[in-house]
Short mmCIF file of C-alpha atoms in Angstrom, two decimals:
data_model
loop_
_atom_site.label_atom_id
_atom_site.label_comp_id
_atom_site.label_asym_id
_atom_site.label_seq_id
_atom_site.Cartn_x
_atom_site.Cartn_y
_atom_site.Cartn_z
CA UNK A 1 118.48 126.51 80.64
CA UNK A 2 116.13 125.36 83.51
CA UNK A 3 116.73 122.82 85.75
CA UNK A 4 113.59 120.94 86.95
CA UNK A 5 114.23 119.57 90.28
CA UNK A 6 111.89 117.19 92.68
CA UNK A 7 108.71 118.69 94.50
CA UNK A 8 109.13 116.71 97.50
CA UNK A 9 106.37 118.38 101.29
CA UNK A 10 105.94 121.19 98.86
CA UNK A 11 109.16 122.46 98.15
CA UNK A 12 111.87 121.86 95.29
CA UNK A 13 114.10 119.46 96.21
CA UNK A 14 118.22 118.93 94.24
CA UNK A 15 120.02 115.45 94.94
CA UNK A 16 120.86 112.82 92.51
CA UNK A 17 122.50 113.03 89.53
CA UNK A 18 120.95 114.56 86.12
CA UNK A 19 120.10 114.34 82.55
CA UNK A 20 119.96 116.49 79.44
CA UNK A 21 116.25 118.52 77.95
CA UNK A 22 115.98 118.76 74.67
CA UNK A 23 113.45 119.85 72.02
CA UNK A 24 112.85 117.59 69.57
CA UNK A 25 111.82 119.61 67.16
CA UNK A 26 116.14 121.33 67.42
CA UNK A 27 118.21 118.69 68.46
CA UNK A 28 119.41 120.97 70.86
CA UNK A 29 120.07 120.35 74.57
CA UNK A 30 117.11 123.52 76.43
CA UNK A 31 117.82 121.46 80.08
CA UNK A 32 118.08 118.98 83.19
CA UNK A 33 116.15 117.55 85.19
CA UNK A 34 117.17 115.78 88.48
CA UNK A 35 117.51 111.98 88.83
CA UNK A 36 115.65 111.15 92.52
CA UNK A 37 118.05 107.83 93.77
CA UNK A 38 117.77 105.66 97.10
CA UNK A 39 117.80 109.66 98.98
CA UNK A 40 114.41 111.11 96.80
CA UNK A 41 112.58 108.39 97.06
CA UNK A 42 112.91 107.47 100.52
CA UNK A 43 112.10 111.41 100.61
CA UNK A 44 109.66 111.34 98.93
CA UNK A 45 107.25 108.27 99.81
CA UNK A 46 108.84 110.12 103.47
CA UNK A 47 106.35 113.22 102.96
CA UNK A 48 103.55 111.63 101.54
CA UNK A 49 103.05 108.94 103.90
CA UNK A 50 103.27 111.93 107.15
CA UNK A 51 101.47 113.56 105.70
CA UNK A 52 98.77 110.56 104.54
CA UNK A 53 98.06 110.96 108.77
CA UNK A 54 96.51 113.57 108.93
CA UNK A 55 95.60 113.70 104.62
CA UNK A 56 93.11 110.47 105.11
CA UNK A 57 91.10 112.07 108.37
CA UNK A 58 90.40 115.67 105.95
CA UNK A 59 86.64 115.35 104.97
CA UNK A 60 85.25 115.08 101.18
CA UNK A 61 83.53 118.54 101.30
CA UNK A 62 87.36 119.42 101.40
CA UNK A 63 89.07 117.24 99.17
CA UNK A 64 86.60 118.33 96.40
CA UNK A 65 86.81 121.63 96.97
CA UNK A 66 90.10 121.18 96.69
CA UNK A 67 89.75 119.48 93.83
CA UNK A 68 86.77 122.16 92.46
CA UNK A 69 89.73 125.17 92.92
CA UNK A 70 92.15 123.32 90.67
CA UNK A 71 89.95 122.29 87.34
CA UNK A 72 89.96 126.02 87.15
CA UNK A 73 93.29 126.52 87.48
CA UNK A 74 93.90 123.83 85.29
CA UNK A 75 92.24 125.44 82.62
CA UNK A 76 93.03 129.34 83.57
CA UNK A 77 97.11 128.06 82.83
CA UNK A 78 96.02 126.09 79.53
CA UNK A 79 97.85 127.79 76.95
CA UNK A 80 101.03 127.59 79.95
CA UNK A 81 101.12 124.33 80.63
CA UNK A 82 100.71 123.37 76.50
CA UNK A 83 103.87 125.04 75.56
CA UNK A 84 105.78 122.92 78.64
CA UNK A 85 104.21 119.80 76.87
CA UNK A 86 105.66 121.82 73.61
CA UNK A 87 108.16 122.77 73.81
CA UNK A 88 109.62 118.52 75.36
CA UNK A 89 107.14 116.07 73.77
CA UNK A 90 106.79 117.72 70.10
CA UNK A 91 103.73 117.73 69.71
CA UNK A 92 101.45 120.06 68.07
CA UNK A 93 99.52 122.67 70.50
CA UNK A 94 96.56 121.92 70.07
CA UNK A 95 97.40 118.44 70.28
CA UNK A 96 98.44 119.91 73.53
CA UNK A 97 95.42 121.73 74.35
CA UNK A 98 93.87 118.54 73.20
CA UNK A 99 95.50 116.14 76.29
CA UNK A 100 94.92 118.68 79.19
CA UNK A 101 90.86 118.38 78.33
CA UNK A 102 90.73 115.32 78.22
CA UNK A 103 92.83 114.89 81.57
CA UNK A 104 91.29 117.77 82.77
CA UNK A 105 87.69 115.63 82.77
CA UNK A 106 89.49 112.77 84.82
CA UNK A 107 89.97 116.09 87.74
CA UNK A 108 86.13 116.99 87.29
CA UNK A 109 84.96 113.07 87.52
CA UNK A 110 86.68 113.37 91.20
CA UNK A 111 85.45 116.89 92.14
CA UNK A 112 82.63 114.76 92.86
CA UNK A 113 84.18 112.16 94.97
CA UNK A 114 80.95 112.21 97.31
CA UNK A 115 78.56 110.24 95.52
CA UNK A 116 81.63 107.88 94.15
CA UNK A 117 81.73 107.19 97.84
CA UNK A 118 78.14 106.54 98.55
CA UNK A 119 78.75 103.40 100.96
CA UNK A 120 75.99 100.49 101.84
CA UNK A 121 73.59 100.20 104.65
CA UNK A 122 71.10 98.18 105.92
CA UNK A 123 68.42 98.00 108.66
CA UNK A 124 67.71 95.14 110.75
CA UNK A 125 69.58 92.69 108.58
CA UNK A 126 68.58 90.22 111.67
CA UNK A 127 67.36 91.20 115.39
CA UNK A 128 68.72 94.84 116.37
CA UNK A 129 71.67 94.45 114.07
CA UNK A 130 72.49 96.49 110.56
CA UNK A 131 74.80 96.03 107.85
CA UNK A 132 76.95 98.88 106.47
CA UNK A 133 80.52 100.15 104.37
CA UNK A 134 81.87 102.44 103.37
CA UNK A 135 85.49 102.70 101.17
CA UNK A 136 89.34 103.81 102.50
CA UNK A 137 91.44 105.04 101.31
CA UNK A 138 95.10 102.91 101.09
CA UNK A 139 97.10 105.75 102.16
CA UNK A 140 100.88 105.89 99.41
CA UNK A 141 100.41 105.51 95.86
CA UNK A 142 102.10 106.03 93.32
CA UNK A 143 102.50 107.37 89.18
CA UNK A 144 105.23 105.73 86.90
CA UNK A 145 103.89 107.70 83.66
CA UNK A 146 105.41 107.81 79.69
CA UNK A 147 106.57 110.74 78.38
CA UNK A 148 103.60 110.21 74.75
CA UNK A 149 100.77 112.90 77.04
CA UNK A 150 103.04 114.63 80.40
CA UNK A 151 99.53 115.74 81.35
CA UNK A 152 96.76 114.16 80.99
CA UNK A 153 97.84 110.35 81.95
CA UNK A 154 98.65 112.14 85.32
CA UNK A 155 95.53 113.32 85.69
CA UNK A 156 93.57 109.75 84.95
CA UNK A 157 96.10 108.92 88.28
CA UNK A 158 96.63 111.33 90.93
CA UNK A 159 93.17 112.81 91.50
CA UNK A 160 91.24 109.90 91.89
CA UNK A 161 94.04 109.14 94.69
CA UNK A 162 94.41 111.92 96.25
CA UNK A 163 90.00 113.27 96.28
CA UNK A 164 90.26 109.16 98.03
CA UNK A 165 91.98 110.25 100.90
CA UNK A 166 95.42 108.62 99.56
CA UNK A 167 98.99 111.24 98.90
CA UNK A 168 100.01 109.96 95.92
CA UNK A 169 103.69 110.27 94.13
CA UNK A 170 104.24 110.55 90.38
CA UNK A 171 107.21 109.68 88.68
CA UNK A 172 107.16 111.34 85.27
CA UNK A 173 109.27 110.58 81.96
CA UNK A 174 112.27 111.73 83.11
CA UNK A 175 111.82 113.38 79.09
CA UNK A 176 109.02 115.71 79.74
CA UNK A 177 108.63 116.65 83.74
CA UNK A 178 108.26 120.25 83.12
CA UNK A 179 104.23 119.98 83.08
CA UNK A 180 104.52 117.39 86.90
CA UNK A 181 106.55 120.01 88.11
CA UNK A 182 103.69 122.81 86.78
CA UNK A 183 100.91 120.68 87.66
CA UNK A 184 102.35 120.54 91.87
CA UNK A 185 102.57 124.42 92.04
CA UNK A 186 98.48 124.10 90.53
CA UNK A 187 98.51 121.88 93.36
CA UNK A 188 99.68 124.00 96.16
CA UNK A 189 97.54 127.16 94.67
CA UNK A 190 94.57 124.77 94.76
CA UNK A 191 95.49 124.21 99.47
CA UNK A 192 95.99 120.59 98.28
CA UNK A 193 98.39 121.08 101.45
CA UNK A 194 102.69 119.82 101.35
CA UNK A 195 103.32 116.10 100.88
CA UNK A 196 100.14 115.07 99.63
CA UNK A 197 101.43 115.53 95.39
CA UNK A 198 105.12 114.41 95.43
CA UNK A 199 106.89 114.68 91.97
CA UNK A 200 110.03 112.77 92.67
CA UNK A 201 111.91 112.77 88.43
CA UNK A 202 114.33 110.02 87.77
CA UNK A 203 114.64 107.01 85.59
CA UNK A 204 113.80 103.21 85.42
CA UNK A 205 116.55 103.03 88.61
CA UNK A 206 114.28 105.21 90.05
CA UNK A 207 111.39 103.99 89.33
CA UNK A 208 112.24 99.95 90.58
CA UNK A 209 112.65 101.23 94.23
CA UNK A 210 110.04 103.32 94.36
CA UNK A 211 107.49 100.36 93.52
CA UNK A 212 110.20 98.46 95.94
CA UNK A 213 109.04 100.82 98.72
CA UNK A 214 107.41 99.60 101.97
CA UNK A 215 105.68 101.84 102.56
CA UNK A 216 104.13 102.71 98.97
CA UNK A 217 100.60 100.95 99.54
CA UNK A 218 99.72 101.08 95.04
CA UNK A 219 100.85 101.36 91.99
CA UNK A 220 99.64 103.18 89.15
CA UNK A 221 101.82 102.44 86.22
CA UNK A 222 101.00 102.78 81.59
CA UNK A 223 103.82 102.03 79.79
CA UNK A 224 105.10 99.55 76.86
CA UNK A 225 103.97 95.85 77.23
CA UNK A 226 107.57 94.37 78.26
CA UNK A 227 107.48 97.27 81.31
CA UNK A 228 103.83 96.33 82.33
CA UNK A 229 104.51 92.81 83.53
CA UNK A 230 107.78 94.35 84.97
CA UNK A 231 105.68 96.40 87.46
CA UNK A 232 102.81 93.98 87.73
CA UNK A 233 105.61 91.56 89.02
CA UNK A 234 107.59 93.15 91.21
CA UNK A 235 105.20 95.34 92.71
CA UNK A 236 103.04 92.29 93.33
CA UNK A 237 105.93 90.35 94.42
CA UNK A 238 105.98 93.43 97.53
CA UNK A 239 102.60 93.08 98.34
CA UNK A 240 101.05 96.14 96.49
CA UNK A 241 98.33 97.14 94.41
CA UNK A 242 99.10 97.44 91.10
CA UNK A 243 97.58 98.41 87.81
CA UNK A 244 99.81 98.28 84.99
CA UNK A 245 98.90 99.60 81.41
CA UNK A 246 100.74 97.87 78.99
CA UNK A 247 101.58 98.54 75.01
CA UNK A 248 98.95 98.83 71.93
CA UNK A 249 98.56 97.41 68.54
CA UNK A 250 95.02 99.29 67.18
CA UNK A 251 93.62 98.30 64.31
CA UNK A 252 90.08 99.69 62.60
CA UNK A 253 88.32 97.03 60.39
CA UNK A 254 86.73 98.88 56.91
CA UNK A 255 84.19 97.54 55.72
CA UNK A 256 83.36 97.82 52.19
CA UNK A 257 79.57 99.73 53.24
CA UNK A 258 81.50 102.41 55.21
CA UNK A 259 81.67 106.58 53.86
CA UNK A 260 85.23 105.99 53.27
CA UNK A 261 86.22 108.88 53.15
CA UNK A 262 84.47 109.46 56.57
CA UNK A 263 86.81 106.46 57.41
CA UNK A 264 90.12 108.12 55.98
CA UNK A 265 90.00 111.34 56.96
CA UNK A 266 89.16 109.28 60.92
CA UNK A 267 91.65 107.17 60.85
CA UNK A 268 93.88 109.29 59.11
CA UNK A 269 93.83 112.02 62.44
CA UNK A 270 94.17 108.20 64.82
CA UNK A 271 97.51 106.93 63.17
CA UNK A 272 99.02 109.97 62.94
CA UNK A 273 98.22 112.57 65.09
CA UNK A 274 100.99 113.76 68.15
CA UNK A 275 103.11 111.73 65.12
CA UNK A 276 101.68 107.77 66.58
CA UNK A 277 103.02 108.36 70.03
CA UNK A 278 99.93 107.21 71.36
CA UNK A 279 98.62 104.19 73.32
CA UNK A 280 95.42 104.19 71.72
CA UNK A 281 96.29 105.36 67.58
CA UNK A 282 95.44 103.16 65.15
CA UNK A 283 98.46 102.03 63.93
CA UNK A 284 96.93 99.05 61.80
CA UNK A 285 93.92 99.48 58.98
CA UNK A 286 91.96 96.32 57.85
CA UNK A 287 90.31 96.72 54.13
CA UNK A 288 87.63 94.32 54.14
CA UNK A 289 87.28 93.16 50.24
CA UNK A 290 86.60 95.66 47.76
CA UNK A 291 86.73 98.46 50.45
CA UNK A 292 90.70 98.18 49.98
CA UNK A 293 92.29 99.52 47.06
CA UNK A 294 89.66 102.51 47.34
CA UNK A 295 90.33 102.98 50.47
CA UNK A 296 94.56 102.92 50.78
CA UNK A 297 93.89 105.55 47.26
CA UNK A 298 92.33 107.53 50.30
CA UNK A 299 94.63 107.73 52.48
CA UNK A 300 97.61 108.30 50.80
CA UNK A 301 96.98 111.38 49.55
CA UNK A 302 95.25 112.65 53.38
CA UNK A 303 98.77 111.60 54.52
CA UNK A 304 101.35 113.42 51.94
CA UNK A 305 98.55 116.43 52.96
CA UNK A 306 99.94 116.68 56.67
CA UNK A 307 101.92 119.22 57.66
CA UNK A 308 104.99 118.47 59.13
CA UNK A 309 106.72 120.80 62.27
CA UNK A 310 107.40 121.37 65.02
CA UNK A 311 105.24 122.46 67.70
CA UNK A 312 104.52 125.99 67.87
CA UNK A 313 103.85 126.85 64.77
CA UNK A 314 100.81 127.45 63.29
CA UNK A 315 101.01 125.64 60.02
CA UNK A 316 101.76 122.30 61.44
CA UNK A 317 99.59 119.13 62.02
CA UNK A 318 101.89 117.01 63.33
CA UNK A 319 105.42 117.39 65.52
CA UNK A 320 108.04 115.73 65.40
CA UNK A 321 109.02 112.73 67.22
CA UNK A 322 110.57 112.65 71.30
CA UNK A 323 114.29 111.89 70.04
CA UNK A 324 116.28 111.09 68.20
CA UNK A 325 116.33 107.52 68.99
CA UNK A 326 112.92 106.79 68.25
CA UNK A 327 113.77 108.61 65.36
CA UNK A 328 115.73 105.95 63.97
CA UNK A 329 113.66 103.16 65.82
CA UNK A 330 110.89 103.79 63.86
CA UNK A 331 112.45 104.64 60.62
CA UNK A 332 114.05 100.85 60.81
CA UNK A 333 110.64 99.30 61.23
CA UNK A 334 109.57 100.63 57.51
CA UNK A 335 113.16 99.41 56.24
CA UNK A 336 112.39 96.50 57.14
CA UNK A 337 109.20 96.21 56.06
CA UNK A 338 110.19 97.52 52.66
CA UNK A 339 112.77 95.71 52.53
CA UNK A 340 110.26 91.83 53.12
CA UNK A 341 108.41 92.71 50.48
CA UNK A 342 106.30 95.72 51.64
CA UNK A 343 105.30 98.64 49.02
CA UNK A 344 105.27 101.95 50.90
CA UNK A 345 102.85 104.00 49.48
CA UNK A 346 104.10 107.05 51.32
CA UNK A 347 107.17 107.12 52.46
CA UNK A 348 108.04 110.19 55.08
CA UNK A 349 111.68 108.99 55.70
CA UNK A 350 114.30 111.55 54.25
CA UNK A 351 113.35 115.25 56.29
CA UNK A 352 116.58 116.82 56.19
CA UNK A 353 117.71 120.01 58.96
CA UNK A 354 117.23 119.37 62.11
CA UNK A 355 114.92 117.71 64.81
CA UNK A 356 114.32 114.30 65.21
CA UNK A 357 110.75 115.03 62.57
CA UNK A 358 109.61 111.42 60.02
CA UNK A 359 107.57 111.87 58.09
CA UNK A 360 103.45 110.63 57.51
CA UNK A 361 104.55 105.99 55.91
CA UNK A 362 102.14 104.06 54.87
CA UNK A 363 103.13 100.84 53.84
CA UNK A 364 100.17 98.36 51.74
CA UNK A 365 101.40 94.90 51.91
CA UNK A 366 102.66 94.06 55.38
CA UNK A 367 102.72 90.23 56.43
CA UNK A 368 101.87 89.47 59.93
CA UNK A 369 105.33 88.52 61.15
CA UNK A 370 106.92 91.57 60.72
CA UNK A 371 108.40 93.43 63.24
CA UNK A 372 106.74 96.07 61.61
CA UNK A 373 103.55 94.10 62.58
CA UNK A 374 104.04 92.71 65.20
CA UNK A 375 105.88 95.01 67.58
CA UNK A 376 104.28 98.76 69.07
CA UNK A 377 106.08 101.09 66.81
CA UNK A 378 104.71 104.23 68.79
CA UNK A 379 105.97 106.22 65.11
CA UNK A 380 103.35 108.34 62.97
CA UNK A 381 103.21 104.35 60.58
CA UNK A 382 100.16 103.29 59.28
CA UNK A 383 99.29 99.55 57.69
CA UNK A 384 96.94 98.46 56.14
CA UNK A 385 95.86 94.50 56.02
CA UNK A 386 93.02 92.67 53.48
CA UNK A 387 90.85 90.60 54.69
CA UNK A 388 87.87 88.83 52.28
CA UNK A 389 85.67 89.13 54.92
CA UNK A 390 84.03 90.58 58.77
CA UNK A 391 84.37 87.04 60.17
CA UNK A 392 88.17 87.63 58.83
CA UNK A 393 88.34 90.76 59.95
CA UNK A 394 88.29 89.80 63.74
CA UNK A 395 89.62 86.63 63.08
CA UNK A 396 92.75 89.36 62.43
CA UNK A 397 92.16 91.06 65.49
CA UNK A 398 92.12 89.12 68.70
CA UNK A 399 95.29 86.78 67.19
CA UNK A 400 97.10 89.86 67.76
CA UNK A 401 98.17 90.35 71.75
CA UNK A 402 97.41 93.62 72.05
CA UNK A 403 94.38 93.76 73.41
CA UNK A 404 94.00 97.74 73.52
CA UNK A 405 91.72 100.63 71.42
CA UNK A 406 89.87 98.93 67.97
CA UNK A 407 87.14 100.56 65.33
CA UNK A 408 85.11 98.89 62.95
CA UNK A 409 84.37 101.75 60.32
CA UNK A 410 80.72 100.89 59.06
CA UNK A 411 76.56 101.38 57.59
CA UNK A 412 75.50 98.72 58.92
CA UNK A 413 73.72 98.31 63.37
CA UNK A 414 74.45 94.55 62.32
CA UNK A 415 78.09 94.58 61.38
CA UNK A 416 78.99 96.97 63.90
CA UNK A 417 77.24 94.77 66.92
CA UNK A 418 78.98 91.74 65.92
CA UNK A 419 81.80 93.22 65.63
CA UNK A 420 81.70 95.19 69.52
CA UNK A 421 80.99 91.32 71.18
CA UNK A 422 83.00 89.26 69.13
CA UNK A 423 86.27 91.19 69.29
CA UNK A 424 88.65 90.21 71.60
CA UNK A 425 89.73 94.11 73.52
CA UNK A 426 88.48 96.31 75.72
CA UNK A 427 87.60 99.86 74.65
CA UNK A 428 85.29 99.80 70.67
CA UNK A 429 84.42 102.24 69.07
CA UNK A 430 82.06 102.24 66.06
CA UNK A 431 83.21 104.70 64.13
CA UNK A 432 85.22 106.95 65.58
CA UNK A 433 88.70 105.69 65.19
CA UNK A 434 89.89 106.01 69.11
CA UNK A 435 87.37 104.96 71.49
CA UNK A 436 89.11 105.96 74.82
CA UNK A 437 86.16 106.68 77.71
CA UNK A 438 84.84 109.79 78.82
CA UNK A 439 86.27 109.93 82.63
CA UNK A 440 83.39 109.07 84.23
CA UNK A 441 84.07 105.52 82.48
CA UNK A 442 86.81 103.84 82.81
CA UNK A 443 89.83 103.27 80.41
CA UNK A 444 92.47 99.99 80.12
CA UNK A 445 92.50 97.36 77.64
CA UNK A 446 92.28 93.37 77.56
CA UNK A 447 95.17 90.14 76.65
CA UNK A 448 98.97 92.37 76.87
CA UNK A 449 97.23 95.28 77.09
CA UNK A 450 96.62 95.02 81.04
CA UNK A 451 98.63 93.73 83.67
CA UNK A 452 96.04 93.80 86.88
CA UNK A 453 92.62 93.41 87.33
CA UNK A 454 91.24 96.74 87.62
CA UNK A 455 91.77 99.99 85.21
CA UNK A 456 91.78 103.45 85.48
CA UNK A 457 89.90 106.24 86.53
CA UNK A 458 86.31 106.82 85.93
CA UNK A 459 84.44 103.59 89.00
CA UNK A 460 87.97 101.41 88.55
CA UNK A 461 89.78 103.42 89.89
CA UNK A 462 88.02 104.81 92.93
CA UNK A 463 87.84 100.80 93.94
CA UNK A 464 91.84 100.11 92.33
CA UNK A 465 92.95 103.29 95.10
CA UNK A 466 89.78 102.28 98.27
CA UNK A 467 89.16 99.60 100.16
CA UNK A 468 85.74 97.74 101.46
CA UNK A 469 85.41 97.71 105.01
CA UNK A 470 81.60 95.96 106.19
CA UNK A 471 80.13 97.00 109.68
CA UNK A 472 78.20 95.33 111.40
CA UNK A 473 76.55 96.86 114.00
CA UNK A 474 74.31 96.23 117.54
CA UNK A 475 72.15 98.56 119.52
CA UNK A 476 70.76 96.49 122.81
CA UNK A 477 69.10 98.51 125.25
CA UNK A 478 70.99 98.55 128.82
CA UNK A 479 68.29 96.61 130.61
CA UNK A 480 68.73 93.51 127.92
CA UNK A 481 72.29 93.42 128.16
CA UNK A 482 73.75 90.40 129.25
CA UNK A 483 76.35 89.70 131.17
CA UNK A 484 77.20 86.15 129.04
CA UNK A 485 77.52 86.16 124.83
CA UNK A 486 75.66 84.01 122.71
CA UNK A 487 77.95 80.93 121.74
CA UNK A 488 75.47 80.04 118.16
CA UNK A 489 76.12 81.13 115.50
CA UNK A 490 74.15 84.69 114.87
CA UNK A 491 71.09 84.07 111.69
CA UNK A 492 68.68 86.54 110.41
CA UNK A 493 66.20 85.03 113.35
#
């Protein structure tokens, strides 16, 4: 069995207790991961702080070249990295490759960091005075990431942080640590100096110690809403810059004029891909008017056709859940909804054999007060709600405390435009089920889906990992220099 250790200052480091790793497709233990405690947190932050002393002065051109090399290594080792993800997460290999590709797009954005860091210059703002600005790195930055995207979500953070001149400590989920260790090796091969990127394995205790560490300047987090709120409150109280992305309850609104076959295909993929373990998964369909019954029939047909099996099986469309606890929790939501009167149109419960498998579940008639609707299930469960009009659907979506992503399926440009303007959600898809922005935009929701003012990656990511400095400059001619300073306030005259 493998033993996954920390990567601190360019070397593998032990220390701390260990926790078991499991293959979700079999339930069998596949290895162990070392969990860092105070000593390892201090070592990781210390290595990053020492590396920052020199890395902040490395030229933008050299940083960009390292990112280009890192990007090529990610592409070259895509299959190997995908297999690591599938072995610990359980998602099918195509899903694993897909997250690597989307993460690599952020690295490609980071390759252009000289363009993103260009400042401003104003000549002769006053007599003989020029003004200009530039951005400087913060120092040691930390990233705390969830289990569901072991490659993509960390790549939303550390390439931009590193390219802008910071150093980074990544704490991956203790359930999927191998991909982060592999990424550390790729960075080293790309030429990144020791200590600029560090991997600190651990649990919540480790994360709390990291976000409280006095030498950590900024914290990026992706996870559930309660933990995102905790991270934001804790880190901001310690004077740190924070972006904390929380949970979601993403709605897809389907109007009667939509192409229902297209909508059903797209929603099925968005609901059950990666076993629903996505913060951008569609977990609620709002069927408007006469679209409801024919849409439910189409969704049911497609849900029953999803092939569930090990992620390494080429015939599998959907793999297992991450753990036995997750299987029990998600199944419990279906049980409770059914007991409260919901109709289980497609029932994925009752699978036998090893592994944490749950088939696609489709529920109709769920009350908006039930936990199956009010809580983020994070599993292959799709709920159907019904609305009489687009306005009613908008009101329903806006009443939800989360505002991460949403989609509308329609052939009406007017309806789509009305929806995109009226809905209180950060990312909107029009006939697109998972509206994850490209890397040159920024990712983030509204309401309880985001704590902090800055979205992740893209232009807002650059602003998050840097701070602006404004310079006012005068170079007087030697003979014009005065021995006495002017006491009046400088003006443009």
